[in-house]
CSV table of C-alpha atoms and ligand atoms in Angstrom, one decimal:
chain,number,residue,atom,x,y,z
A,118,UNK,CA,-93.5,-50.1,-32.5
A,119,UNK,CA,-93.1,-46.9,-34.5
A,120,UNK,CA,-96.3,-44.8,-34.1
A,121,UNK,CA,-97.1,-41.1,-34.8
A,122,UNK,CA,-97.6,-39.1,-31.6
A,123,UNK,CA,-101.2,-38.6,-30.7
A,124,UNK,CA,-101.8,-34.9,-31.6
A,125,UNK,CA,-104.9,-34.2,-29.4
A,126,UNK,CA,-103.6,-36.1,-26.4
A,127,UNK,CA,-100.3,-34.2,-26.5
A,128,UNK,CA,-102.0,-30.9,-26.7
A,129,UNK,CA,-104.3,-31.8,-23.8
A,130,UNK,CA,-101.3,-33.1,-21.7
A,131,UNK,CA,-99.4,-29.9,-22.3
A,132,UNK,CA,-102.1,-27.3,-21.5
A,133,UNK,CA,-105.1,-28.9,-19.8
A,134,UNK,CA,-103.9,-28.1,-16.2
A,135,UNK,CA,-102.6,-24.7,-17.1
A,136,UNK,CA,-105.7,-23.0,-18.6
A,137,UNK,CA,-108.3,-20.9,-16.7
A,138,UNK,CA,-111.3,-21.8,-18.9
A,139,UNK,CA,-111.3,-25.2,-20.6
A,140,UNK,CA,-113.2,-25.1,-23.9
A,141,UNK,CA,-111.2,-28.0,-25.1
A,142,UNK,CA,-112.9,-30.6,-22.9
A,143,UNK,CA,-114.8,-33.3,-24.8
A,144,UNK,CA,-116.6,-35.0,-21.8
A,145,UNK,CA,-119.9,-33.7,-20.7
A,146,UNK,CA,-118.9,-32.0,-17.4
A,147,UNK,CA,-117.8,-34.9,-15.2
A,148,UNK,CA,-119.8,-35.7,-12.1
A,149,UNK,CA,-118.5,-36.5,-8.6
A,150,UNK,CA,-119.0,-39.9,-7.0
A,151,UNK,CA,-121.3,-38.2,-4.5
A,152,UNK,CA,-123.5,-37.0,-7.4
A,153,UNK,CA,-123.5,-40.5,-8.9
A,154,UNK,CA,-124.5,-42.0,-5.5
A,155,UNK,CA,-127.3,-39.4,-5.2
A,156,UNK,CA,-128.7,-40.2,-8.6
A,157,UNK,CA,-128.5,-43.9,-7.8
A,158,UNK,CA,-130.1,-43.4,-4.4
A,159,UNK,CA,-129.3,-45.7,-1.4
A,160,UNK,CA,-126.1,-43.9,-0.5
A,161,UNK,CA,-125.3,-46.1,2.5
A,162,UNK,CA,-126.0,-49.4,0.8
A,163,UNK,CA,-123.6,-48.5,-2.0
A,164,UNK,CA,-120.8,-48.0,0.6
A,165,UNK,CA,-121.7,-51.3,2.2
A,166,UNK,CA,-121.6,-53.0,-1.2
A,167,UNK,CA,-118.3,-51.5,-2.0
A,168,UNK,CA,-116.9,-52.5,1.4
A,169,UNK,CA,-117.8,-56.1,0.7
A,170,UNK,CA,-115.9,-56.4,-2.6
A,171,UNK,CA,-113.0,-58.7,-2.2
A,172,UNK,CA,-110.2,-57.2,-4.2
A,173,UNK,CA,-109.4,-60.1,-6.5
A,174,UNK,CA,-109.0,-59.5,-10.3
A,175,UNK,CA,-112.7,-60.0,-10.5
A,176,UNK,CA,-114.5,-61.4,-13.6
A,177,UNK,CA,-111.9,-61.4,-16.3
A,178,UNK,CA,-114.2,-60.5,-19.3
A,179,UNK,CA,-116.2,-58.0,-17.3
A,180,UNK,CA,-118.8,-58.5,-14.5
A,181,UNK,CA,-122.1,-60.1,-15.5
A,182,UNK,CA,-123.9,-57.1,-13.9
A,183,UNK,CA,-122.0,-54.6,-16.0
A,184,UNK,CA,-122.2,-56.5,-19.2
A,185,UNK,CA,-126.0,-56.9,-18.7
A,186,UNK,CA,-126.3,-53.2,-18.1
A,187,UNK,CA,-124.3,-52.5,-21.3
A,188,UNK,CA,-126.6,-54.8,-23.3
A,189,UNK,CA,-129.4,-52.4,-22.4
A,190,UNK,CA,-127.9,-49.8,-24.7
A,191,UNK,CA,-128.3,-52.1,-27.8
A,192,UNK,CA,-131.1,-53.7,-29.7
A,193,UNK,CA,-129.6,-57.2,-30.1
A,194,UNK,CA,-126.6,-57.7,-27.9
A,195,UNK,CA,-126.4,-60.2,-25.1
A,196,UNK,CA,-123.8,-60.6,-22.4
A,197,UNK,CA,-121.5,-62.8,-24.6
A,198,UNK,CA,-121.3,-60.0,-27.2
A,199,UNK,CA,-119.7,-57.6,-24.7
A,200,UNK,CA,-116.2,-57.3,-23.5
A,201,UNK,CA,-115.1,-54.6,-21.0
A,202,UNK,CA,-111.9,-52.6,-21.6
A,203,UNK,CA,-109.8,-49.8,-20.2
A,204,UNK,CA,-111.9,-46.9,-21.6
A,205,UNK,CA,-113.0,-46.6,-25.2
A,206,UNK,CA,-109.4,-45.9,-26.0
A,207,UNK,CA,-108.6,-49.5,-24.9
A,208,UNK,CA,-111.5,-50.9,-26.8
A,209,UNK,CA,-110.4,-49.2,-30.1
A,210,UNK,CA,-106.7,-50.2,-29.6
A,211,UNK,CA,-107.7,-53.8,-29.0
A,212,UNK,CA,-109.9,-54.0,-32.0
A,213,UNK,CA,-107.3,-52.6,-34.4
A,214,UNK,CA,-104.5,-54.7,-32.9
A,215,UNK,CA,-106.7,-57.8,-33.2
A,216,UNK,CA,-108.1,-57.4,-36.7
A,217,UNK,CA,-105.4,-55.5,-38.6
A,218,UNK,CA,-102.2,-57.0,-39.9
A,219,UNK,CA,-99.3,-55.7,-41.9
A,220,UNK,CA,-100.3,-55.1,-45.5
A,221,UNK,CA,-104.1,-55.0,-44.9
A,222,UNK,CA,-106.2,-52.4,-46.6
A,223,UNK,CA,-107.9,-50.2,-44.0
A,224,UNK,CA,-110.2,-47.2,-44.5
A,225,UNK,CA,-110.8,-44.6,-41.9
A,226,UNK,CA,-112.8,-41.4,-41.9
A,227,UNK,CA,-110.9,-38.2,-41.1
A,228,UNK,CA,-111.2,-36.1,-38.9
A,229,UNK,CA,-111.7,-38.6,-36.1
A,230,UNK,CA,-109.9,-39.8,-33.0
A,231,UNK,CA,-106.4,-40.4,-34.3
A,232,UNK,CA,-106.2,-44.0,-33.0
A,233,UNK,CA,-108.3,-45.1,-36.0
A,234,UNK,CA,-105.7,-44.2,-38.6
A,235,UNK,CA,-102.4,-44.1,-36.7
A,236,UNK,CA,-102.7,-47.5,-35.1
A,237,UNK,CA,-103.3,-49.4,-38.4
A,238,UNK,CA,-100.6,-47.3,-40.0
A,239,UNK,CA,-98.2,-48.3,-37.2
A,240,UNK,CA,-99.0,-51.9,-37.8
A,241,UNK,CA,-98.0,-51.5,-41.5
A,242,UNK,CA,-101.5,-51.5,-43.0
A,243,UNK,CA,-102.3,-49.6,-46.2
A,244,UNK,CA,-104.5,-46.9,-44.7
A,245,UNK,CA,-106.7,-44.8,-46.9
A,246,UNK,CA,-108.5,-41.8,-45.5
A,247,UNK,CA,-112.1,-40.8,-46.4
A,248,UNK,CA,-112.2,-37.0,-45.9
A,249,UNK,CA,-115.2,-35.6,-44.2
A,250,UNK,CA,-115.7,-32.0,-45.5
A,251,UNK,CA,-118.0,-29.1,-44.7
A,252,UNK,CA,-119.5,-29.3,-48.2
A,253,UNK,CA,-121.2,-32.5,-47.2
A,254,UNK,CA,-121.8,-31.3,-43.6
A,255,UNK,CA,-119.0,-33.6,-42.5
A,256,UNK,CA,-120.9,-36.7,-43.5
A,257,UNK,CA,-119.1,-39.3,-45.6
A,258,UNK,CA,-119.5,-39.3,-49.3
A,259,UNK,CA,-120.7,-42.8,-49.9
A,260,UNK,CA,-119.8,-42.9,-53.6
A,261,UNK,CA,-116.3,-42.2,-52.6
A,262,UNK,CA,-116.4,-45.0,-50.0
A,263,UNK,CA,-117.9,-47.4,-52.6
A,264,UNK,CA,-115.0,-46.5,-54.9
A,265,UNK,CA,-112.4,-47.0,-52.1
A,266,UNK,CA,-113.4,-50.5,-50.9
A,267,UNK,CA,-111.6,-53.5,-52.4
A,268,UNK,CA,-111.8,-57.3,-52.0
A,269,UNK,CA,-108.9,-57.1,-49.5
A,270,UNK,CA,-110.3,-54.2,-47.4
A,271,UNK,CA,-110.1,-55.6,-43.9
A,272,UNK,CA,-111.6,-52.8,-41.8
A,273,UNK,CA,-113.5,-49.6,-42.2
A,274,UNK,CA,-113.4,-47.3,-39.2
A,275,UNK,CA,-116.1,-44.7,-38.6
A,276,UNK,CA,-117.0,-42.6,-35.6
A,277,UNK,CA,-120.6,-41.7,-34.8
A,278,UNK,CA,-121.4,-39.2,-33.4
A,279,UNK,CA,-118.2,-37.7,-34.8
A,280,UNK,CA,-115.4,-36.1,-32.8
A,281,UNK,CA,-114.5,-33.3,-33.6
A,282,UNK,CA,-117.3,-32.2,-36.0
A,283,UNK,CA,-120.4,-33.3,-34.1
A,284,UNK,CA,-121.8,-34.8,-37.4
A,285,UNK,CA,-124.3,-37.6,-36.9
A,286,UNK,CA,-125.0,-40.4,-39.4
A,287,UNK,CA,-128.6,-41.6,-39.2
A,288,UNK,CA,-129.6,-45.2,-39.3
A,289,UNK,CA,-130.3,-45.1,-43.0
A,290,UNK,CA,-126.8,-43.9,-43.7
A,291,UNK,CA,-125.3,-46.5,-41.4
A,292,UNK,CA,-127.2,-49.2,-43.2
A,293,UNK,CA,-125.8,-48.0,-46.5
A,294,UNK,CA,-122.3,-48.1,-45.1
A,295,UNK,CA,-123.0,-51.7,-43.8
A,296,UNK,CA,-124.0,-52.6,-47.4
A,297,UNK,CA,-120.7,-51.2,-48.7
A,298,UNK,CA,-118.7,-53.1,-46.0
A,299,UNK,CA,-120.6,-56.3,-46.6
A,300,UNK,CA,-120.0,-56.1,-50.4
A,301,UNK,CA,-116.3,-56.8,-49.7
A,302,UNK,CA,-116.7,-58.7,-46.4
A,303,UNK,CA,-114.9,-55.9,-44.4
A,304,UNK,CA,-115.2,-55.4,-40.6
A,305,UNK,CA,-117.0,-52.2,-39.7
A,306,UNK,CA,-115.7,-50.5,-36.5
A,307,UNK,CA,-117.8,-47.6,-35.2
A,308,UNK,CA,-116.5,-45.6,-32.3
A,309,UNK,CA,-119.7,-44.6,-30.5
A,310,UNK,CA,-118.3,-43.1,-27.3
A,311,UNK,CA,-120.5,-40.0,-27.9
A,312,UNK,CA,-123.7,-42.0,-28.4
A,313,UNK,CA,-126.5,-40.7,-26.1
A,314,UNK,CA,-125.7,-37.0,-26.8
A,315,UNK,CA,-127.8,-36.4,-30.0
A,316,UNK,CA,-129.4,-33.0,-29.9
A,317,UNK,CA,-132.9,-34.4,-30.5
A,318,UNK,CA,-135.1,-37.3,-29.4
A,319,UNK,CA,-133.7,-39.8,-26.8
A,320,UNK,CA,-130.2,-38.9,-27.8
A,321,UNK,CA,-129.4,-42.3,-29.3
A,322,UNK,CA,-128.8,-43.3,-32.9
A,323,UNK,CA,-128.4,-47.0,-34.1
A,324,UNK,CA,-125.3,-48.9,-33.2
A,325,UNK,CA,-123.4,-50.7,-35.9
A,326,UNK,CA,-123.1,-53.9,-33.7
A,327,UNK,CA,-126.9,-54.1,-34.1
A,328,UNK,CA,-126.9,-53.6,-37.8
A,329,UNK,CA,-124.2,-55.8,-39.3
A,330,UNK,CA,-122.8,-59.4,-38.6
A,331,UNK,CA,-119.3,-57.9,-38.9
A,332,UNK,CA,-120.2,-54.7,-37.1
A,333,UNK,CA,-118.3,-53.6,-33.9
A,334,UNK,CA,-119.3,-50.8,-31.6
A,335,UNK,CA,-116.9,-49.3,-29.1
A,336,UNK,CA,-118.0,-47.0,-26.3
A,337,UNK,CA,-117.4,-46.1,-22.7
A,338,UNK,CA,-118.4,-44.1,-19.6
A,339,UNK,CA,-116.4,-40.9,-20.3
A,340,UNK,CA,-118.5,-38.6,-22.5
A,341,UNK,CA,-122.3,-39.0,-22.3
A,342,UNK,CA,-122.1,-40.6,-18.8
A,343,UNK,CA,-119.6,-38.0,-17.4
A,344,UNK,CA,-117.5,-40.6,-15.7
A,345,UNK,CA,-114.1,-40.5,-17.4
A,346,UNK,CA,-112.4,-41.2,-14.1
A,347,UNK,CA,-113.8,-44.7,-14.2
A,348,UNK,CA,-111.7,-45.7,-17.2
A,349,UNK,CA,-114.4,-48.2,-18.3
A,350,UNK,CA,-115.2,-48.9,-21.9
A,351,UNK,CA,-116.3,-51.9,-23.9
A,352,UNK,CA,-116.5,-53.6,-27.3
A,353,UNK,CA,-119.9,-54.9,-28.6
A,354,UNK,CA,-119.7,-57.3,-31.5
A,355,UNK,CA,-119.7,-60.9,-32.7
A,356,UNK,CA,-118.5,-63.6,-30.2
A,357,UNK,CA,-115.8,-65.0,-32.4
A,358,UNK,CA,-114.2,-61.6,-32.9
A,359,UNK,CA,-114.3,-61.0,-29.1
A,360,UNK,CA,-112.7,-64.4,-28.6
A,361,UNK,CA,-109.8,-63.1,-30.8
A,362,UNK,CA,-109.7,-59.8,-29.0
A,363,UNK,CA,-109.3,-61.8,-25.7
A,364,UNK,CA,-106.1,-63.3,-27.0
A,365,UNK,CA,-104.6,-59.8,-27.3
A,366,UNK,CA,-106.4,-58.5,-24.1
A,367,UNK,CA,-104.8,-61.2,-22.0
A,368,UNK,CA,-101.4,-59.6,-22.7
A,369,UNK,CA,-102.3,-56.1,-21.7
A,370,UNK,CA,-105.4,-55.9,-19.5
A,371,UNK,CA,-106.1,-59.1,-17.4
A,372,UNK,CA,-109.3,-57.5,-16.1
A,373,UNK,CA,-110.9,-54.1,-15.5
A,374,UNK,CA,-110.9,-52.8,-11.9
A,375,UNK,CA,-113.7,-54.3,-9.9
A,376,UNK,CA,-114.5,-51.0,-8.2
A,377,UNK,CA,-114.7,-49.2,-11.6
A,378,UNK,CA,-117.0,-51.9,-13.0
A,379,UNK,CA,-119.2,-51.8,-10.0
A,380,UNK,CA,-119.6,-48.0,-10.3
A,381,UNK,CA,-120.1,-48.2,-14.1
A,382,UNK,CA,-122.9,-50.8,-13.7
A,383,UNK,CA,-124.6,-48.6,-11.1
A,384,UNK,CA,-124.3,-45.6,-13.4
A,385,UNK,CA,-125.8,-47.5,-16.4
A,386,UNK,CA,-128.6,-48.8,-14.3
A,387,UNK,CA,-129.4,-45.2,-13.5
A,388,UNK,CA,-128.6,-43.9,-16.9
A,389,UNK,CA,-131.9,-42.0,-17.4
A,390,UNK,CA,-130.9,-39.5,-14.8
A,391,UNK,CA,-127.3,-39.2,-16.0
A,392,UNK,CA,-128.3,-38.8,-19.6
A,393,UNK,CA,-131.0,-36.3,-18.8
A,394,UNK,CA,-128.4,-34.1,-17.2
A,395,UNK,CA,-125.9,-34.6,-20.1
A,396,UNK,CA,-128.6,-33.8,-22.7
A,397,UNK,CA,-129.7,-30.7,-20.8
A,398,UNK,CA,-126.1,-29.5,-20.7
A,399,UNK,CA,-125.3,-30.3,-24.3
A,400,UNK,CA,-128.5,-28.9,-25.7
A,401,UNK,CA,-128.6,-25.7,-23.6
A,402,UNK,CA,-124.9,-25.0,-24.3
A,403,UNK,CA,-125.2,-25.6,-28.0
A,404,UNK,CA,-127.9,-22.9,-28.2
A,405,UNK,CA,-125.5,-20.5,-26.5
A,406,UNK,CA,-122.8,-21.3,-29.0
A,407,UNK,CA,-125.3,-20.8,-31.9
A,408,UNK,CA,-126.3,-17.4,-30.7
A,409,UNK,CA,-122.7,-16.4,-30.1
A,410,UNK,CA,-121.3,-17.5,-33.5
A,411,UNK,CA,-124.0,-15.7,-35.4
A,412,UNK,CA,-122.3,-12.5,-34.3
A,413,UNK,CA,-118.7,-13.5,-35.0
A,414,UNK,CA,-117.9,-12.5,-38.6
A,415,UNK,CA,-114.5,-14.3,-38.5
A,416,UNK,CA,-115.9,-17.7,-37.7
A,417,UNK,CA,-118.0,-20.2,-39.6
A,418,UNK,CA,-119.1,-23.7,-38.9
A,419,UNK,CA,-121.4,-26.7,-39.6
A,420,UNK,CA,-123.7,-26.8,-36.5
A,421,UNK,CA,-123.2,-30.1,-34.7
A,422,UNK,CA,-126.1,-32.6,-34.5
A,423,UNK,CA,-124.7,-34.6,-31.6
A,424,UNK,CA,-121.6,-35.1,-29.5
A,425,UNK,CA,-119.9,-32.4,-27.3
A,426,UNK,CA,-117.7,-30.5,-29.8
A,427,UNK,CA,-117.9,-28.3,-32.8
A,428,UNK,CA,-115.3,-27.4,-35.4
A,429,UNK,CA,-114.9,-23.7,-36.1
A,430,UNK,CA,-113.3,-22.3,-39.2
A,431,UNK,CA,-111.5,-19.0,-38.6
A,432,UNK,CA,-110.5,-16.2,-40.9
A,433,UNK,CA,-107.2,-14.9,-39.6
A,434,UNK,CA,-103.7,-15.3,-41.0
A,435,UNK,CA,-102.2,-17.6,-38.3
A,436,UNK,CA,-101.8,-21.3,-37.8
A,437,UNK,CA,-104.3,-23.0,-35.5
A,438,UNK,CA,-101.6,-23.7,-33.0
A,439,UNK,CA,-100.5,-20.1,-32.9
A,440,UNK,CA,-104.1,-19.1,-32.5
A,441,UNK,CA,-104.6,-21.5,-29.6
A,442,UNK,CA,-101.3,-20.7,-27.8
A,443,UNK,CA,-101.9,-16.9,-28.1
A,444,UNK,CA,-105.5,-17.4,-26.9
A,445,UNK,CA,-104.2,-19.3,-23.8
A,446,UNK,CA,-101.6,-16.7,-23.1
A,447,UNK,CA,-103.8,-13.6,-23.6
A,448,UNK,CA,-107.1,-14.9,-22.3
A,449,UNK,CA,-106.5,-18.1,-20.4
A,450,UNK,CA,-109.0,-19.9,-22.7
A,451,UNK,CA,-108.2,-23.3,-24.1
A,452,UNK,CA,-109.4,-24.6,-27.4
A,453,UNK,CA,-107.9,-27.4,-29.4
A,454,UNK,CA,-106.0,-26.5,-32.6
A,455,UNK,CA,-107.1,-28.2,-35.8
A,456,UNK,CA,-103.5,-29.1,-36.5
A,457,UNK,CA,-103.7,-31.6,-33.6
A,458,UNK,CA,-106.3,-33.6,-35.6
A,459,UNK,CA,-105.0,-33.0,-39.1
A,460,UNK,CA,-107.5,-30.2,-39.7
A,461,UNK,CA,-105.3,-27.1,-40.1
A,462,UNK,CA,-107.4,-23.9,-40.4
A,463,UNK,CA,-109.9,-25.1,-37.9
A,464,UNK,CA,-110.4,-25.0,-34.1
A,465,UNK,CA,-112.2,-27.5,-31.9
A,466,UNK,CA,-114.6,-26.1,-29.3
A,467,UNK,CA,-115.8,-28.3,-26.5
A,468,UNK,CA,-119.1,-26.8,-25.4
A,469,UNK,CA,-120.1,-29.3,-22.7
A,470,UNK,CA,-118.4,-27.9,-19.6
A,471,UNK,CA,-120.3,-25.7,-17.1
A,472,UNK,CA,-122.5,-23.1,-18.9
A,473,UNK,CA,-121.0,-20.2,-16.9
A,474,UNK,CA,-117.5,-21.2,-18.1
A,475,UNK,CA,-118.7,-21.5,-21.6
A,476,UNK,CA,-120.2,-18.1,-21.6
A,477,UNK,CA,-117.2,-16.4,-20.1
A,478,UNK,CA,-114.9,-18.3,-22.4
A,479,UNK,CA,-116.8,-17.3,-25.5
A,480,UNK,CA,-116.8,-13.6,-24.4
A,481,UNK,CA,-113.0,-13.8,-24.0
A,482,UNK,CA,-112.7,-15.5,-27.4
A,483,UNK,CA,-114.8,-12.6,-28.9
A,484,UNK,CA,-112.4,-10.1,-27.4
A,485,UNK,CA,-109.4,-12.0,-28.8
A,486,UNK,CA,-110.9,-12.2,-32.3
A,487,UNK,CA,-111.8,-8.5,-32.3
A,488,UNK,CA,-108.3,-7.5,-31.2
A,489,UNK,CA,-106.6,-9.7,-33.7
A,490,UNK,CA,-108.9,-8.6,-36.5
A,491,UNK,CA,-108.1,-4.9,-35.8
A,492,UNK,CA,-104.4,-5.8,-35.7
A,493,UNK,CA,-104.7,-7.5,-39.0
A,494,UNK,CA,-106.6,-4.6,-40.6
A,495,UNK,CA,-104.1,-2.1,-39.3
A,496,UNK,CA,-101.3,-4.2,-40.9
A,497,UNK,CA,-103.0,-4.3,-44.3
B,140,PLP,C1,-113.9,-40.5,-30.5
B,140,PLP,C2,-113.2,-40.9,-29.2
B,140,PLP,N1,-113.0,-42.2,-29.0
B,140,PLP,C3,-112.4,-42.6,-27.8
B,140,PLP,C4,-112.1,-41.7,-26.9
B,140,PLP,C5,-111.4,-42.2,-25.6
B,140,PLP,O1,-112.5,-42.3,-24.6
B,140,PLP,P1,-112.3,-43.0,-23.2
B,140,PLP,O2,-112.1,-41.9,-22.2
B,140,PLP,O3,-113.6,-43.8,-23.0
B,140,PLP,O4,-111.1,-43.9,-23.3
B,140,PLP,C6,-112.3,-40.3,-27.1
B,140,PLP,C7,-111.8,-39.3,-26.1
B,140,PLP,O5,-111.8,-38.1,-26.3
B,140,PLP,C8,-112.9,-39.9,-28.3
B,140,PLP,O6,-113.2,-38.6,-28.5
């Protein structure tokens, strides 16, 4: 299968272990298993329970306990509407591989996680991109979407909250998108891996699986739940669609690790504590970024409403990759270049790592910007 290299993942693979201060991370700072056990209480019982697990493949479609815990995140989903996967990345890949065929018309927002347009493209679908722009605060222009859909539109892929922009579509906007999808009978896939990190309220906005009979929500444990190491994700959606996904999944998954599923269920059963921590980090850290950016004349942005990242527009005559490589070399600070997500001229800042790292990283970034702006002025 011919597929475009995954820009962001390649950037991460190359530099993630070499930087001093990682402001490219998209997970809310990961927790240790010890911290998880502490939040769940009953440390010793957990170890006993783990010791008793017989290491078979386990429940093929996901353990009942985990799927029940996942249902608690939705308004209308029951165990049979949930299938566990290897991360959200596995959930997205399975949905695209199951629903999209050569020649299908597929619409994806951009910027987003590259899977949503590069996998359908690799399958030979006719992919059309709905550009999210700062003029509309990175929210989709629904008139444009209405004009794009066709009777043969198979799937519309959206991402809420959005990576990289941090934009958040509210329930009303999601319902309008559902109406557009329904008008042509298209599937609506919403990647909701950042759900739970909204800057206000309980952190949760509606899930499309709850809003539409052909709505599919994908999500996982990595971002809001700070447990990327578990590699547990899921698909929530109609049973018939999950049955079709299972036909693909049998070829590449068998089951998700029993230990991972056990720990994921325990985390979701104690999600109040995990989410309170995540929201404290994302909310406090975003205030720091807001104060900082107000004093940076070379940067502009649309403040995020959710998620863990922000897109920054910079006013310097260099490519986003050159910017990020020089920043790494000169300051040891890692951002993600917009070019890795088809957004040249922008930088992605992950602001949900430890507050102290964020503060030091931003100070170093200020130094870098000041130096290069002086150099630029001297050159003029
Ligand atoms: C929008 C989006 N979807 C999916 C993923 C993959 O998440 P997971 O670690 O759950 O596989 C990421 C990771 O960065 C992401 O940003």
